[in-house]
mmCIF file with all atom_site columns, C-alpha atoms and ligand atoms in Angstrom:
data_model
loop_
_atom_site.group_PDB
_atom_site.id
_atom_site.type_symbol
_atom_site.label_atom_id
_atom_site.label_alt_id
_atom_site.label_comp_id
_atom_site.label_asym_id
_atom_site.label_entity_id
_atom_site.label_seq_id
_atom_site.pdbx_PDB_ins_code
_atom_site.Cartn_x
_atom_site.Cartn_y
_atom_site.Cartn_z
_atom_site.occupancy
_atom_site.B_iso_or_equiv
_atom_site.pdbx_formal_charge
_atom_site.auth_seq_id
_atom_site.auth_comp_id
_atom_site.auth_asym_id
_atom_site.auth_atom_id
_atom_site.pdbx_PDB_model_num
ATOM   1   C CA  . MET A 1 1   ? 91.400  -37.879 -45.219 1.00 0.00 ? 7   MET A CA  1
ATOM   2   C CA  . PRO A 1 2   ? 88.890  -40.103 -44.408 1.00 0.00 ? 8   PRO A CA  1
ATOM   3   C CA  . TRP A 1 3   ? 87.183  -38.873 -41.752 1.00 0.00 ? 9   TRP A CA  1
ATOM   4   C CA  . ALA A 1 4   ? 86.800  -35.800 -43.767 1.00 0.00 ? 10  ALA A CA  1
ATOM   5   C CA  . HIS A 1 5   ? 85.086  -36.890 -46.711 1.00 0.00 ? 11  HIS A CA  1
ATOM   6   C CA  . GLU A 1 6   ? 81.788  -36.015 -45.626 1.00 0.00 ? 12  GLU A CA  1
ATOM   7   C CA  . ALA A 1 7   ? 82.368  -32.869 -44.769 1.00 0.00 ? 13  ALA A CA  1
ATOM   8   C CA  . PRO A 1 8   ? 81.056  -30.119 -44.387 1.00 0.00 ? 14  PRO A CA  1
ATOM   9   C CA  . ALA A 1 9   ? 78.441  -31.990 -42.642 1.00 0.00 ? 15  ALA A CA  1
ATOM   10  C CA  . PRO A 1 10  ? 74.404  -30.494 -42.296 1.00 0.00 ? 16  PRO A CA  1
ATOM   11  C CA  . VAL A 1 11  ? 74.434  -27.918 -39.610 1.00 0.00 ? 17  VAL A CA  1
ATOM   12  C CA  . GLU A 1 12  ? 72.112  -29.948 -37.142 1.00 0.00 ? 18  GLU A CA  1
ATOM   13  C CA  . GLN A 1 13  ? 74.513  -32.474 -37.442 1.00 0.00 ? 19  GLN A CA  1
ATOM   14  C CA  . THR A 1 14  ? 77.719  -30.571 -36.713 1.00 0.00 ? 20  THR A CA  1
ATOM   15  C CA  . VAL A 1 15  ? 75.119  -29.146 -33.432 1.00 0.00 ? 21  VAL A CA  1
ATOM   16  C CA  . GLU A 1 16  ? 74.983  -32.679 -32.548 1.00 0.00 ? 22  GLU A CA  1
ATOM   17  C CA  . LEU A 1 17  ? 78.852  -33.441 -32.922 1.00 0.00 ? 23  LEU A CA  1
ATOM   18  C CA  . LEU A 1 18  ? 79.360  -30.482 -30.994 1.00 0.00 ? 24  LEU A CA  1
ATOM   19  C CA  . ARG A 1 19  ? 77.206  -31.109 -27.966 1.00 0.00 ? 25  ARG A CA  1
ATOM   20  C CA  . THR A 1 20  ? 78.876  -34.745 -27.555 1.00 0.00 ? 26  THR A CA  1
ATOM   21  C CA  . PHE A 1 21  ? 82.140  -32.907 -27.805 1.00 0.00 ? 27  PHE A CA  1
ATOM   22  C CA  . ARG A 1 22  ? 80.979  -30.835 -24.726 1.00 0.00 ? 28  ARG A CA  1
ATOM   23  C CA  . GLY A 1 23  ? 79.125  -33.642 -22.921 1.00 0.00 ? 29  GLY A CA  1
ATOM   24  C CA  . ARG A 1 24  ? 82.812  -35.618 -23.352 1.00 0.00 ? 30  ARG A CA  1
ATOM   25  C CA  . PHE A 1 25  ? 84.604  -32.775 -21.826 1.00 0.00 ? 31  PHE A CA  1
ATOM   26  C CA  . ASP A 1 26  ? 82.387  -31.821 -18.986 1.00 0.00 ? 32  ASP A CA  1
ATOM   27  C CA  . LEU A 1 27  ? 82.411  -35.431 -17.652 1.00 0.00 ? 33  LEU A CA  1
ATOM   28  C CA  . GLY A 1 28  ? 86.347  -35.342 -18.346 1.00 0.00 ? 34  GLY A CA  1
ATOM   29  C CA  . GLN A 1 29  ? 86.415  -37.960 -20.710 1.00 0.00 ? 35  GLN A CA  1
ATOM   30  C CA  . ASP A 1 30  ? 87.447  -36.070 -23.683 1.00 0.00 ? 36  ASP A CA  1
ATOM   31  C CA  . PHE A 1 31  ? 88.968  -32.952 -24.659 1.00 0.00 ? 37  PHE A CA  1
ATOM   32  C CA  . VAL A 1 32  ? 88.348  -31.714 -28.007 1.00 0.00 ? 38  VAL A CA  1
ATOM   33  C CA  . TYR A 1 33  ? 88.855  -27.805 -28.525 1.00 0.00 ? 39  TYR A CA  1
ATOM   34  C CA  . GLY A 1 34  ? 88.322  -25.134 -31.322 1.00 0.00 ? 40  GLY A CA  1
ATOM   35  C CA  . VAL A 1 35  ? 91.286  -23.523 -33.123 1.00 0.00 ? 41  VAL A CA  1
ATOM   36  C CA  . PHE A 1 36  ? 90.411  -19.960 -33.705 1.00 0.00 ? 42  PHE A CA  1
ATOM   37  C CA  . SER A 1 37  ? 92.582  -16.966 -35.361 1.00 0.00 ? 43  SER A CA  1
ATOM   38  C CA  . SER A 1 38  ? 94.146  -14.417 -32.338 1.00 0.00 ? 44  SER A CA  1
ATOM   39  C CA  . ASP A 1 39  ? 91.358  -11.994 -32.942 1.00 0.00 ? 45  ASP A CA  1
ATOM   40  C CA  . GLU A 1 40  ? 88.626  -15.139 -32.623 1.00 0.00 ? 46  GLU A CA  1
ATOM   41  C CA  . SER A 1 41  ? 86.972  -13.681 -36.138 1.00 0.00 ? 47  SER A CA  1
ATOM   42  C CA  . GLU A 1 42  ? 87.928  -17.000 -37.802 1.00 0.00 ? 48  GLU A CA  1
ATOM   43  C CA  . VAL A 1 43  ? 87.748  -20.973 -37.103 1.00 0.00 ? 49  VAL A CA  1
ATOM   44  C CA  . VAL A 1 44  ? 90.999  -22.064 -38.237 1.00 0.00 ? 50  VAL A CA  1
ATOM   45  C CA  . GLY A 1 45  ? 91.097  -25.861 -36.968 1.00 0.00 ? 51  GLY A CA  1
ATOM   46  C CA  . GLY A 1 46  ? 90.767  -28.173 -34.192 1.00 0.00 ? 52  GLY A CA  1
ATOM   47  C CA  . THR A 1 47  ? 92.530  -30.283 -31.740 1.00 0.00 ? 53  THR A CA  1
ATOM   48  C CA  . GLY A 1 48  ? 91.844  -32.331 -28.919 1.00 0.00 ? 54  GLY A CA  1
ATOM   49  C CA  . LEU A 1 49  ? 93.536  -34.574 -25.901 1.00 0.00 ? 55  LEU A CA  1
ATOM   50  C CA  . HIS A 1 50  ? 92.575  -37.720 -26.300 1.00 0.00 ? 56  HIS A CA  1
ATOM   51  C CA  . PRO A 1 51  ? 92.720  -40.440 -22.813 1.00 0.00 ? 57  PRO A CA  1
ATOM   52  C CA  . ARG A 1 52  ? 92.584  -43.231 -25.051 1.00 0.00 ? 58  ARG A CA  1
ATOM   53  C CA  . VAL A 1 53  ? 96.356  -44.279 -24.989 1.00 0.00 ? 59  VAL A CA  1
ATOM   54  C CA  . GLY A 1 54  ? 96.391  -45.366 -21.512 1.00 0.00 ? 60  GLY A CA  1
ATOM   55  C CA  . THR A 1 55  ? 96.949  -44.568 -17.786 1.00 0.00 ? 61  THR A CA  1
ATOM   56  C CA  . GLY A 1 56  ? 98.984  -41.527 -17.665 1.00 0.00 ? 62  GLY A CA  1
ATOM   57  C CA  . ALA A 1 57  ? 98.889  -40.538 -21.243 1.00 0.00 ? 63  ALA A CA  1
ATOM   58  C CA  . MET A 1 58  ? 97.143  -38.985 -23.698 1.00 0.00 ? 64  MET A CA  1
ATOM   59  C CA  . GLU A 1 59  ? 96.905  -38.043 -27.302 1.00 0.00 ? 65  GLU A CA  1
ATOM   60  C CA  . ILE A 1 60  ? 97.024  -35.155 -29.191 1.00 0.00 ? 66  ILE A CA  1
ATOM   61  C CA  . GLY A 1 61  ? 95.019  -34.875 -32.431 1.00 0.00 ? 67  GLY A CA  1
ATOM   62  C CA  . TYR A 1 62  ? 94.805  -31.512 -34.867 1.00 0.00 ? 68  TYR A CA  1
ATOM   63  C CA  . TRP A 1 63  ? 93.239  -30.560 -38.143 1.00 0.00 ? 69  TRP A CA  1
ATOM   64  C CA  . VAL A 1 64  ? 93.597  -26.959 -39.742 1.00 0.00 ? 70  VAL A CA  1
ATOM   65  C CA  . ARG A 1 65  ? 91.504  -25.864 -42.653 1.00 0.00 ? 71  ARG A CA  1
ATOM   66  C CA  . ALA A 1 66  ? 92.986  -25.770 -45.890 1.00 0.00 ? 72  ALA A CA  1
ATOM   67  C CA  . SER A 1 67  ? 92.830  -21.947 -46.022 1.00 0.00 ? 73  SER A CA  1
ATOM   68  C CA  . GLY A 1 68  ? 95.078  -21.751 -42.927 1.00 0.00 ? 74  GLY A CA  1
ATOM   69  C CA  . ALA A 1 69  ? 97.426  -24.504 -43.513 1.00 0.00 ? 75  ALA A CA  1
ATOM   70  C CA  . GLY A 1 70  ? 101.327 -24.165 -43.446 1.00 0.00 ? 76  GLY A CA  1
ATOM   71  C CA  . ARG A 1 71  ? 100.975 -20.867 -41.061 1.00 0.00 ? 77  ARG A CA  1
ATOM   72  C CA  . GLY A 1 72  ? 101.912 -22.391 -37.911 1.00 0.00 ? 78  GLY A CA  1
ATOM   73  C CA  . PHE A 1 73  ? 98.579  -23.252 -36.277 1.00 0.00 ? 79  PHE A CA  1
ATOM   74  C CA  . ALA A 1 74  ? 99.032  -26.990 -35.918 1.00 0.00 ? 80  ALA A CA  1
ATOM   75  C CA  . THR A 1 75  ? 102.711 -26.630 -34.617 1.00 0.00 ? 81  THR A CA  1
ATOM   76  C CA  . GLU A 1 76  ? 101.473 -23.966 -32.116 1.00 0.00 ? 82  GLU A CA  1
ATOM   77  C CA  . VAL A 1 77  ? 98.408  -25.765 -30.555 1.00 0.00 ? 83  VAL A CA  1
ATOM   78  C CA  . ALA A 1 78  ? 100.314 -29.334 -30.506 1.00 0.00 ? 84  ALA A CA  1
ATOM   79  C CA  . ALA A 1 79  ? 102.978 -27.723 -28.334 1.00 0.00 ? 85  ALA A CA  1
ATOM   80  C CA  . ALA A 1 80  ? 100.786 -25.845 -26.052 1.00 0.00 ? 86  ALA A CA  1
ATOM   81  C CA  . LEU A 1 81  ? 98.280  -29.048 -25.524 1.00 0.00 ? 87  LEU A CA  1
ATOM   82  C CA  . THR A 1 82  ? 101.437 -30.802 -24.907 1.00 0.00 ? 88  THR A CA  1
ATOM   83  C CA  . ARG A 1 83  ? 103.069 -28.250 -22.353 1.00 0.00 ? 89  ARG A CA  1
ATOM   84  C CA  . VAL A 1 84  ? 99.612  -28.615 -20.772 1.00 0.00 ? 90  VAL A CA  1
ATOM   85  C CA  . ALA A 1 85  ? 99.650  -32.513 -20.640 1.00 0.00 ? 91  ALA A CA  1
ATOM   86  C CA  . LEU A 1 86  ? 103.047 -32.721 -19.167 1.00 0.00 ? 92  LEU A CA  1
ATOM   87  C CA  . GLU A 1 87  ? 102.970 -29.651 -16.948 1.00 0.00 ? 93  GLU A CA  1
ATOM   88  C CA  . PHE A 1 88  ? 99.962  -29.241 -16.218 1.00 0.00 ? 94  PHE A CA  1
ATOM   89  C CA  . LEU A 1 89  ? 98.234  -32.304 -15.809 1.00 0.00 ? 95  LEU A CA  1
ATOM   90  C CA  . THR A 1 90  ? 101.236 -33.840 -14.897 1.00 0.00 ? 96  THR A CA  1
ATOM   91  C CA  . LEU A 1 91  ? 100.734 -36.849 -17.137 1.00 0.00 ? 97  LEU A CA  1
ATOM   92  C CA  . GLU A 1 92  ? 104.124 -39.252 -17.898 1.00 0.00 ? 98  GLU A CA  1
ATOM   93  C CA  . ARG A 1 93  ? 103.620 -38.751 -21.719 1.00 0.00 ? 99  ARG A CA  1
ATOM   94  C CA  . VAL A 1 94  ? 101.838 -37.469 -24.724 1.00 0.00 ? 100 VAL A CA  1
ATOM   95  C CA  . GLU A 1 95  ? 101.509 -39.379 -28.327 1.00 0.00 ? 101 GLU A CA  1
ATOM   96  C CA  . VAL A 1 96  ? 100.989 -38.214 -31.685 1.00 0.00 ? 102 VAL A CA  1
ATOM   97  C CA  . ARG A 1 97  ? 99.606  -41.081 -34.164 1.00 0.00 ? 103 ARG A CA  1
ATOM   98  C CA  . VAL A 1 98  ? 100.068 -40.000 -37.714 1.00 0.00 ? 104 VAL A CA  1
ATOM   99  C CA  . ASP A 1 99  ? 99.283  -41.529 -40.811 1.00 0.00 ? 105 ASP A CA  1
ATOM   100 C CA  . PRO A 1 100 ? 102.901 -43.027 -42.553 1.00 0.00 ? 106 PRO A CA  1
ATOM   101 C CA  . ALA A 1 101 ? 101.723 -40.761 -45.900 1.00 0.00 ? 107 ALA A CA  1
ATOM   102 C CA  . ASN A 1 102 ? 101.273 -37.764 -44.074 1.00 0.00 ? 108 ASN A CA  1
ATOM   103 C CA  . GLU A 1 103 ? 104.183 -35.909 -44.401 1.00 0.00 ? 109 GLU A CA  1
ATOM   104 C CA  . ALA A 1 104 ? 102.919 -32.441 -43.480 1.00 0.00 ? 110 ALA A CA  1
ATOM   105 C CA  . SER A 1 105 ? 101.398 -34.095 -40.450 1.00 0.00 ? 111 SER A CA  1
ATOM   106 C CA  . LEU A 1 106 ? 104.607 -36.216 -39.375 1.00 0.00 ? 112 LEU A CA  1
ATOM   107 C CA  . ALA A 1 107 ? 106.664 -33.049 -39.596 1.00 0.00 ? 113 ALA A CA  1
ATOM   108 C CA  . ILE A 1 108 ? 104.750 -31.842 -36.359 1.00 0.00 ? 114 ILE A CA  1
ATOM   109 C CA  . PRO A 1 109 ? 105.893 -34.133 -33.741 1.00 0.00 ? 115 PRO A CA  1
ATOM   110 C CA  . ARG A 1 110 ? 109.478 -33.909 -35.343 1.00 0.00 ? 116 ARG A CA  1
ATOM   111 C CA  . LYS A 1 111 ? 109.747 -30.240 -35.018 1.00 0.00 ? 117 LYS A CA  1
ATOM   112 C CA  . LEU A 1 112 ? 108.697 -30.192 -31.401 1.00 0.00 ? 118 LEU A CA  1
ATOM   113 C CA  . GLY A 1 113 ? 111.235 -33.056 -29.995 1.00 0.00 ? 119 GLY A CA  1
ATOM   114 C CA  . PHE A 1 114 ? 109.170 -35.941 -30.212 1.00 0.00 ? 120 PHE A CA  1
ATOM   115 C CA  . VAL A 1 115 ? 110.686 -39.538 -30.171 1.00 0.00 ? 121 VAL A CA  1
ATOM   116 C CA  . GLU A 1 116 ? 109.371 -41.403 -32.999 1.00 0.00 ? 122 GLU A CA  1
ATOM   117 C CA  . GLU A 1 117 ? 108.763 -44.979 -31.336 1.00 0.00 ? 123 GLU A CA  1
ATOM   118 C CA  . GLY A 1 118 ? 107.082 -47.074 -34.452 1.00 0.00 ? 124 GLY A CA  1
ATOM   119 C CA  . THR A 1 119 ? 104.651 -47.783 -36.381 1.00 0.00 ? 125 THR A CA  1
ATOM   120 C CA  . LEU A 1 120 ? 101.473 -49.563 -35.221 1.00 0.00 ? 126 LEU A CA  1
ATOM   121 C CA  . ARG A 1 121 ? 99.380  -51.540 -37.973 1.00 0.00 ? 127 ARG A CA  1
ATOM   122 C CA  . ARG A 1 122 ? 95.903  -50.331 -38.488 1.00 0.00 ? 128 ARG A CA  1
ATOM   123 C CA  . ARG A 1 123 ? 96.133  -48.190 -35.171 1.00 0.00 ? 129 ARG A CA  1
ATOM   124 C CA  . LEU A 1 124 ? 94.908  -44.760 -36.432 1.00 0.00 ? 130 LEU A CA  1
ATOM   125 C CA  . HIS A 1 125 ? 92.273  -42.721 -34.950 1.00 0.00 ? 131 HIS A CA  1
ATOM   126 C CA  . GLY A 1 126 ? 89.601  -40.680 -36.395 1.00 0.00 ? 132 GLY A CA  1
ATOM   127 C CA  . PRO A 1 127 ? 88.583  -37.256 -34.544 1.00 0.00 ? 133 PRO A CA  1
ATOM   128 C CA  . ASP A 1 128 ? 85.990  -38.915 -32.987 1.00 0.00 ? 134 ASP A CA  1
ATOM   129 C CA  . GLY A 1 129 ? 87.903  -42.235 -31.933 1.00 0.00 ? 135 GLY A CA  1
ATOM   130 C CA  . THR A 1 130 ? 86.851  -43.967 -34.132 1.00 0.00 ? 136 THR A CA  1
ATOM   131 C CA  . PRO A 1 131 ? 89.401  -46.517 -35.644 1.00 0.00 ? 137 PRO A CA  1
ATOM   132 C CA  . LEU A 1 132 ? 90.059  -46.126 -39.372 1.00 0.00 ? 138 LEU A CA  1
ATOM   133 C CA  . GLN A 1 133 ? 91.763  -49.356 -40.109 1.00 0.00 ? 139 GLN A CA  1
ATOM   134 C CA  . ARG A 1 134 ? 95.313  -47.244 -41.040 1.00 0.00 ? 140 ARG A CA  1
ATOM   135 C CA  . ASP A 1 135 ? 98.468  -47.739 -39.517 1.00 0.00 ? 141 ASP A CA  1
ATOM   136 C CA  . ALA A 1 136 ? 99.809  -45.058 -37.263 1.00 0.00 ? 142 ALA A CA  1
ATOM   137 C CA  . VAL A 1 137 ? 103.126 -43.952 -36.900 1.00 0.00 ? 143 VAL A CA  1
ATOM   138 C CA  . VAL A 1 138 ? 103.203 -43.368 -32.861 1.00 0.00 ? 144 VAL A CA  1
ATOM   139 C CA  . PHE A 1 139 ? 105.744 -40.396 -31.667 1.00 0.00 ? 145 PHE A CA  1
ATOM   140 C CA  . ALA A 1 140 ? 105.994 -39.349 -28.001 1.00 0.00 ? 146 ALA A CA  1
ATOM   141 C CA  . LEU A 1 141 ? 107.131 -37.169 -25.488 1.00 0.00 ? 147 LEU A CA  1
ATOM   142 C CA  . LEU A 1 142 ? 108.061 -38.127 -22.015 1.00 0.00 ? 148 LEU A CA  1
ATOM   143 C CA  . ARG A 1 143 ? 107.686 -35.607 -18.979 1.00 0.00 ? 149 ARG A CA  1
ATOM   144 C CA  . SER A 1 144 ? 111.160 -36.137 -18.648 1.00 0.00 ? 150 SER A CA  1
ATOM   145 C CA  . GLU A 1 145 ? 112.177 -35.010 -21.995 1.00 0.00 ? 151 GLU A CA  1
ATOM   146 C CA  . LEU A 1 146 ? 110.294 -31.816 -21.740 1.00 0.00 ? 152 LEU A CA  1
ATOM   147 C CA  . PRO A 1 147 ? 113.551 -29.347 -21.013 1.00 0.00 ? 153 PRO A CA  1
ATOM   148 C CA  . GLY A 1 148 ? 115.126 -27.867 -23.976 1.00 0.00 ? 154 GLY A CA  1
ATOM   149 C CA  . THR A 1 149 ? 112.471 -28.902 -25.974 1.00 0.00 ? 155 THR A CA  1
ATOM   150 C CA  . PRO A 1 150 ? 109.865 -26.238 -27.923 1.00 0.00 ? 156 PRO A CA  1
ATOM   151 C CA  . VAL A 1 151 ? 107.172 -27.114 -26.093 1.00 0.00 ? 157 VAL A CA  1
ATOM   152 C CA  . ALA A 1 152 ? 108.613 -26.095 -23.111 1.00 0.00 ? 158 ALA A CA  1
ATOM   153 C CA  . GLU A 1 153 ? 108.879 -22.883 -24.523 1.00 0.00 ? 159 GLU A CA  1
ATOM   154 C CA  . ALA A 1 154 ? 105.232 -22.863 -25.761 1.00 0.00 ? 160 ALA A CA  1
ATOM   155 C CA  . HIS A 1 155 ? 103.202 -19.986 -24.878 1.00 0.00 ? 161 HIS A CA  1
ATOM   156 C CA  . VAL A 1 156 ? 99.833  -21.085 -22.525 1.00 0.00 ? 162 VAL A CA  1
ATOM   157 C CA  . GLU A 1 157 ? 96.938  -19.188 -20.870 1.00 0.00 ? 163 GLU A CA  1
ATOM   158 C CA  . ALA A 1 158 ? 94.250  -21.089 -19.694 1.00 0.00 ? 164 ALA A CA  1
ATOM   159 C CA  . PHE A 1 159 ? 91.297  -20.346 -18.523 1.00 0.00 ? 165 PHE A CA  1
ATOM   160 C CA  . ASP A 1 160 ? 88.151  -22.407 -16.622 1.00 0.00 ? 166 ASP A CA  1
ATOM   161 C CA  . ALA A 1 161 ? 84.728  -22.444 -18.231 1.00 0.00 ? 167 ALA A CA  1
ATOM   162 C CA  . ALA A 1 162 ? 83.604  -19.051 -15.801 1.00 0.00 ? 168 ALA A CA  1
ATOM   163 C CA  . GLY A 1 163 ? 86.514  -17.208 -17.480 1.00 0.00 ? 169 GLY A CA  1
ATOM   164 C CA  . GLY A 1 164 ? 89.239  -17.716 -14.462 1.00 0.00 ? 170 GLY A CA  1
ATOM   165 C CA  . ARG A 1 165 ? 92.760  -17.893 -15.081 1.00 0.00 ? 171 ARG A CA  1
ATOM   166 C CA  . VAL A 1 166 ? 93.942  -21.469 -14.397 1.00 0.00 ? 172 VAL A CA  1
ATOM   167 C CA  . ALA A 1 167 ? 97.380  -21.018 -15.937 1.00 0.00 ? 173 ALA A CA  1
HETATM 168 C C1  . LIG Q 2 .   ? 98.727  -31.616 -40.928 1.00 0.00 ? 487 LIG Q C1  1
HETATM 169 C C2  . LIG Q 2 .   ? 98.022  -30.102 -40.797 1.00 0.00 ? 487 LIG Q C2  1
HETATM 170 C C3  . LIG Q 2 .   ? 97.401  -30.452 -39.543 1.00 0.00 ? 487 LIG Q C3  1
HETATM 171 C C4  . LIG Q 2 .   ? 99.220  -29.375 -40.347 1.00 0.00 ? 487 LIG Q C4  1
HETATM 172 O O1  . LIG Q 2 .   ? 98.860  -27.889 -40.464 1.00 0.00 ? 487 LIG Q O1  1
HETATM 173 P P1  . LIG Q 2 .   ? 99.902  -26.850 -40.312 1.00 0.00 ? 487 LIG Q P1  1
HETATM 174 O O2  . LIG Q 2 .   ? 98.845  -25.921 -39.577 1.00 0.00 ? 487 LIG Q O2  1
HETATM 175 O O3  . LIG Q 2 .   ? 99.782  -26.799 -42.291 1.00 0.00 ? 487 LIG Q O3  1
HETATM 176 O O4  . LIG Q 2 .   ? 101.006 -26.977 -39.850 1.00 0.00 ? 487 LIG Q O4  1
HETATM 177 P P2  . LIG Q 2 .   ? 102.139 -26.057 -39.332 1.00 0.00 ? 487 LIG Q P2  1
HETATM 178 O O5  . LIG Q 2 .   ? 101.903 -24.771 -40.445 1.00 0.00 ? 487 LIG Q O5  1
HETATM 179 O O6  . LIG Q 2 .   ? 101.994 -25.869 -38.116 1.00 0.00 ? 487 LIG Q O6  1
HETATM 180 O O7  . LIG Q 2 .   ? 103.599 -27.419 -40.049 1.00 0.00 ? 487 LIG Q O7  1
HETATM 181 C C5  . LIG Q 2 .   ? 103.457 -28.235 -41.362 1.00 0.00 ? 487 LIG Q C5  1
HETATM 182 C C6  . LIG Q 2 .   ? 105.028 -28.266 -41.562 1.00 0.00 ? 487 LIG Q C6  1
HETATM 183 O O8  . LIG Q 2 .   ? 104.894 -29.367 -42.169 1.00 0.00 ? 487 LIG Q O8  1
HETATM 184 C C7  . LIG Q 2 .   ? 105.527 -29.191 -43.438 1.00 0.00 ? 487 LIG Q C7  1
HETATM 185 N N1  . LIG Q 2 .   ? 104.977 -29.972 -44.574 1.00 0.00 ? 487 LIG Q N1  1
HETATM 186 C C8  . LIG Q 2 .   ? 103.934 -29.483 -45.446 1.00 0.00 ? 487 LIG Q C8  1
HETATM 187 N N2  . LIG Q 2 .   ? 103.570 -30.102 -45.959 1.00 0.00 ? 487 LIG Q N2  1
HETATM 188 C C9  . LIG Q 2 .   ? 104.730 -30.730 -45.956 1.00 0.00 ? 487 LIG Q C9  1
HETATM 189 C C10 . LIG Q 2 .   ? 105.247 -32.150 -46.981 1.00 0.00 ? 487 LIG Q C10 1
HETATM 190 N N3  . LIG Q 2 .   ? 104.451 -32.230 -48.343 1.00 0.00 ? 487 LIG Q N3  1
HETATM 191 N N4  . LIG Q 2 .   ? 106.346 -32.825 -47.066 1.00 0.00 ? 487 LIG Q N4  1
HETATM 192 C C11 . LIG Q 2 .   ? 107.004 -32.480 -45.761 1.00 0.00 ? 487 LIG Q C11 1
HETATM 193 N N5  . LIG Q 2 .   ? 106.591 -31.279 -45.004 1.00 0.00 ? 487 LIG Q N5  1
HETATM 194 C C12 . LIG Q 2 .   ? 105.418 -30.442 -44.885 1.00 0.00 ? 487 LIG Q C12 1
HETATM 195 C C13 . LIG Q 2 .   ? 105.827 -27.990 -43.602 1.00 0.00 ? 487 LIG Q C13 1
HETATM 196 O O9  . LIG Q 2 .   ? 106.591 -27.156 -44.122 1.00 0.00 ? 487 LIG Q O9  1
HETATM 197 C C14 . LIG Q 2 .   ? 105.768 -27.358 -41.791 1.00 0.00 ? 487 LIG Q C14 1
HETATM 198 O O10 . LIG Q 2 .   ? 106.829 -27.327 -41.251 1.00 0.00 ? 487 LIG Q O10 1
HETATM 199 P P3  . LIG Q 2 .   ? 107.920 -26.105 -41.115 1.00 0.00 ? 487 LIG Q P3  1
HETATM 200 O O11 . LIG Q 2 .   ? 107.039 -24.989 -40.435 1.00 0.00 ? 487 LIG Q O11 1
HETATM 201 O O12 . LIG Q 2 .   ? 108.936 -26.550 -40.585 1.00 0.00 ? 487 LIG Q O12 1
HETATM 202 O O13 . LIG Q 2 .   ? 108.226 -25.205 -42.562 1.00 0.00 ? 487 LIG Q O13 1
HETATM 203 C C15 . LIG Q 2 .   ? 97.076  -29.818 -41.730 1.00 0.00 ? 487 LIG Q C15 1
HETATM 204 O O14 . LIG Q 2 .   ? 97.316  -29.852 -42.786 1.00 0.00 ? 487 LIG Q O14 1
HETATM 205 C C16 . LIG Q 2 .   ? 95.745  -30.832 -41.431 1.00 0.00 ? 487 LIG Q C16 1
HETATM 206 O O15 . LIG Q 2 .   ? 94.739  -30.004 -40.854 1.00 0.00 ? 487 LIG Q O15 1
HETATM 207 N N6  . LIG Q 2 .   ? 95.508  -31.907 -42.795 1.00 0.00 ? 487 LIG Q N6  1
HETATM 208 C C17 . LIG Q 2 .   ? 94.439  -32.567 -42.503 1.00 0.00 ? 487 LIG Q C17 1
HETATM 209 C C18 . LIG Q 2 .   ? 93.852  -33.245 -41.044 1.00 0.00 ? 487 LIG Q C18 1
HETATM 210 C C19 . LIG Q 2 .   ? 95.189  -34.022 -40.746 1.00 0.00 ? 487 LIG Q C19 1
HETATM 211 O O16 . LIG Q 2 .   ? 96.248  -34.638 -41.395 1.00 0.00 ? 487 LIG Q O16 1
HETATM 212 N N7  . LIG Q 2 .   ? 95.481  -33.932 -39.160 1.00 0.00 ? 487 LIG Q N7  1
HETATM 213 C C20 . LIG Q 2 .   ? 96.649  -34.746 -38.922 1.00 0.00 ? 487 LIG Q C20 1
HETATM 214 C C21 . LIG Q 2 .   ? 96.568  -36.108 -38.268 1.00 0.00 ? 487 LIG Q C21 1
HETATM 215 S S1  . LIG Q 2 .   ? 97.175  -36.878 -37.348 1.00 0.00 ? 487 LIG Q S1  1
#
């Protein structure tokens, strides 16, 4: 991944990045999440709901650390966030944009019942929203298409910042 070439960043830089994510989350501008093992002892990856794709829609991004790959984490988080976006936020549309060369990532929206709509040239974003000057295969799932997909069966429990259950 072009955006991961500099990783791991110095800890001070990572703290700044996390503060930026947190600030944007609290302002309702962008929603980045950590992905943890079920006992919360291990950081497995990251994911996010990004409003950068227009009104009534959000884009989902995801990454999984190499040691956690192939265990279904990206599929699970993409399904859960898609359900949150379509059912709980009642958005009309969720997008996943994938580099055409990224076979593992292409497999995820396909497994979840997203529709492949086409390829946008030079329209891929990095995890912080930076344009990457790379092509993007656009997959989308509409709220009306949710019933019967694996997304509709995704297990979701959601809590607010004070620990109160919201879903
Ligand atoms: C792509 C990525 C998110 C996949 O995460 P993951 O947790 O390993 O994904 P999952 O285990 O949920 O599913 C991966 C699927 O891709 C398939 N797959 C893996 N490598 C593949 C390949 N080379 N060709 C075709 N399919 C492949 C797996 O078989 C699996 O499908 P299955 O469950 O039907 O067998 C992870 O490798 C990653 O973080 N890569 C770097 C960042 C990135 O590419 N992010 C996505 C940006 S759009």
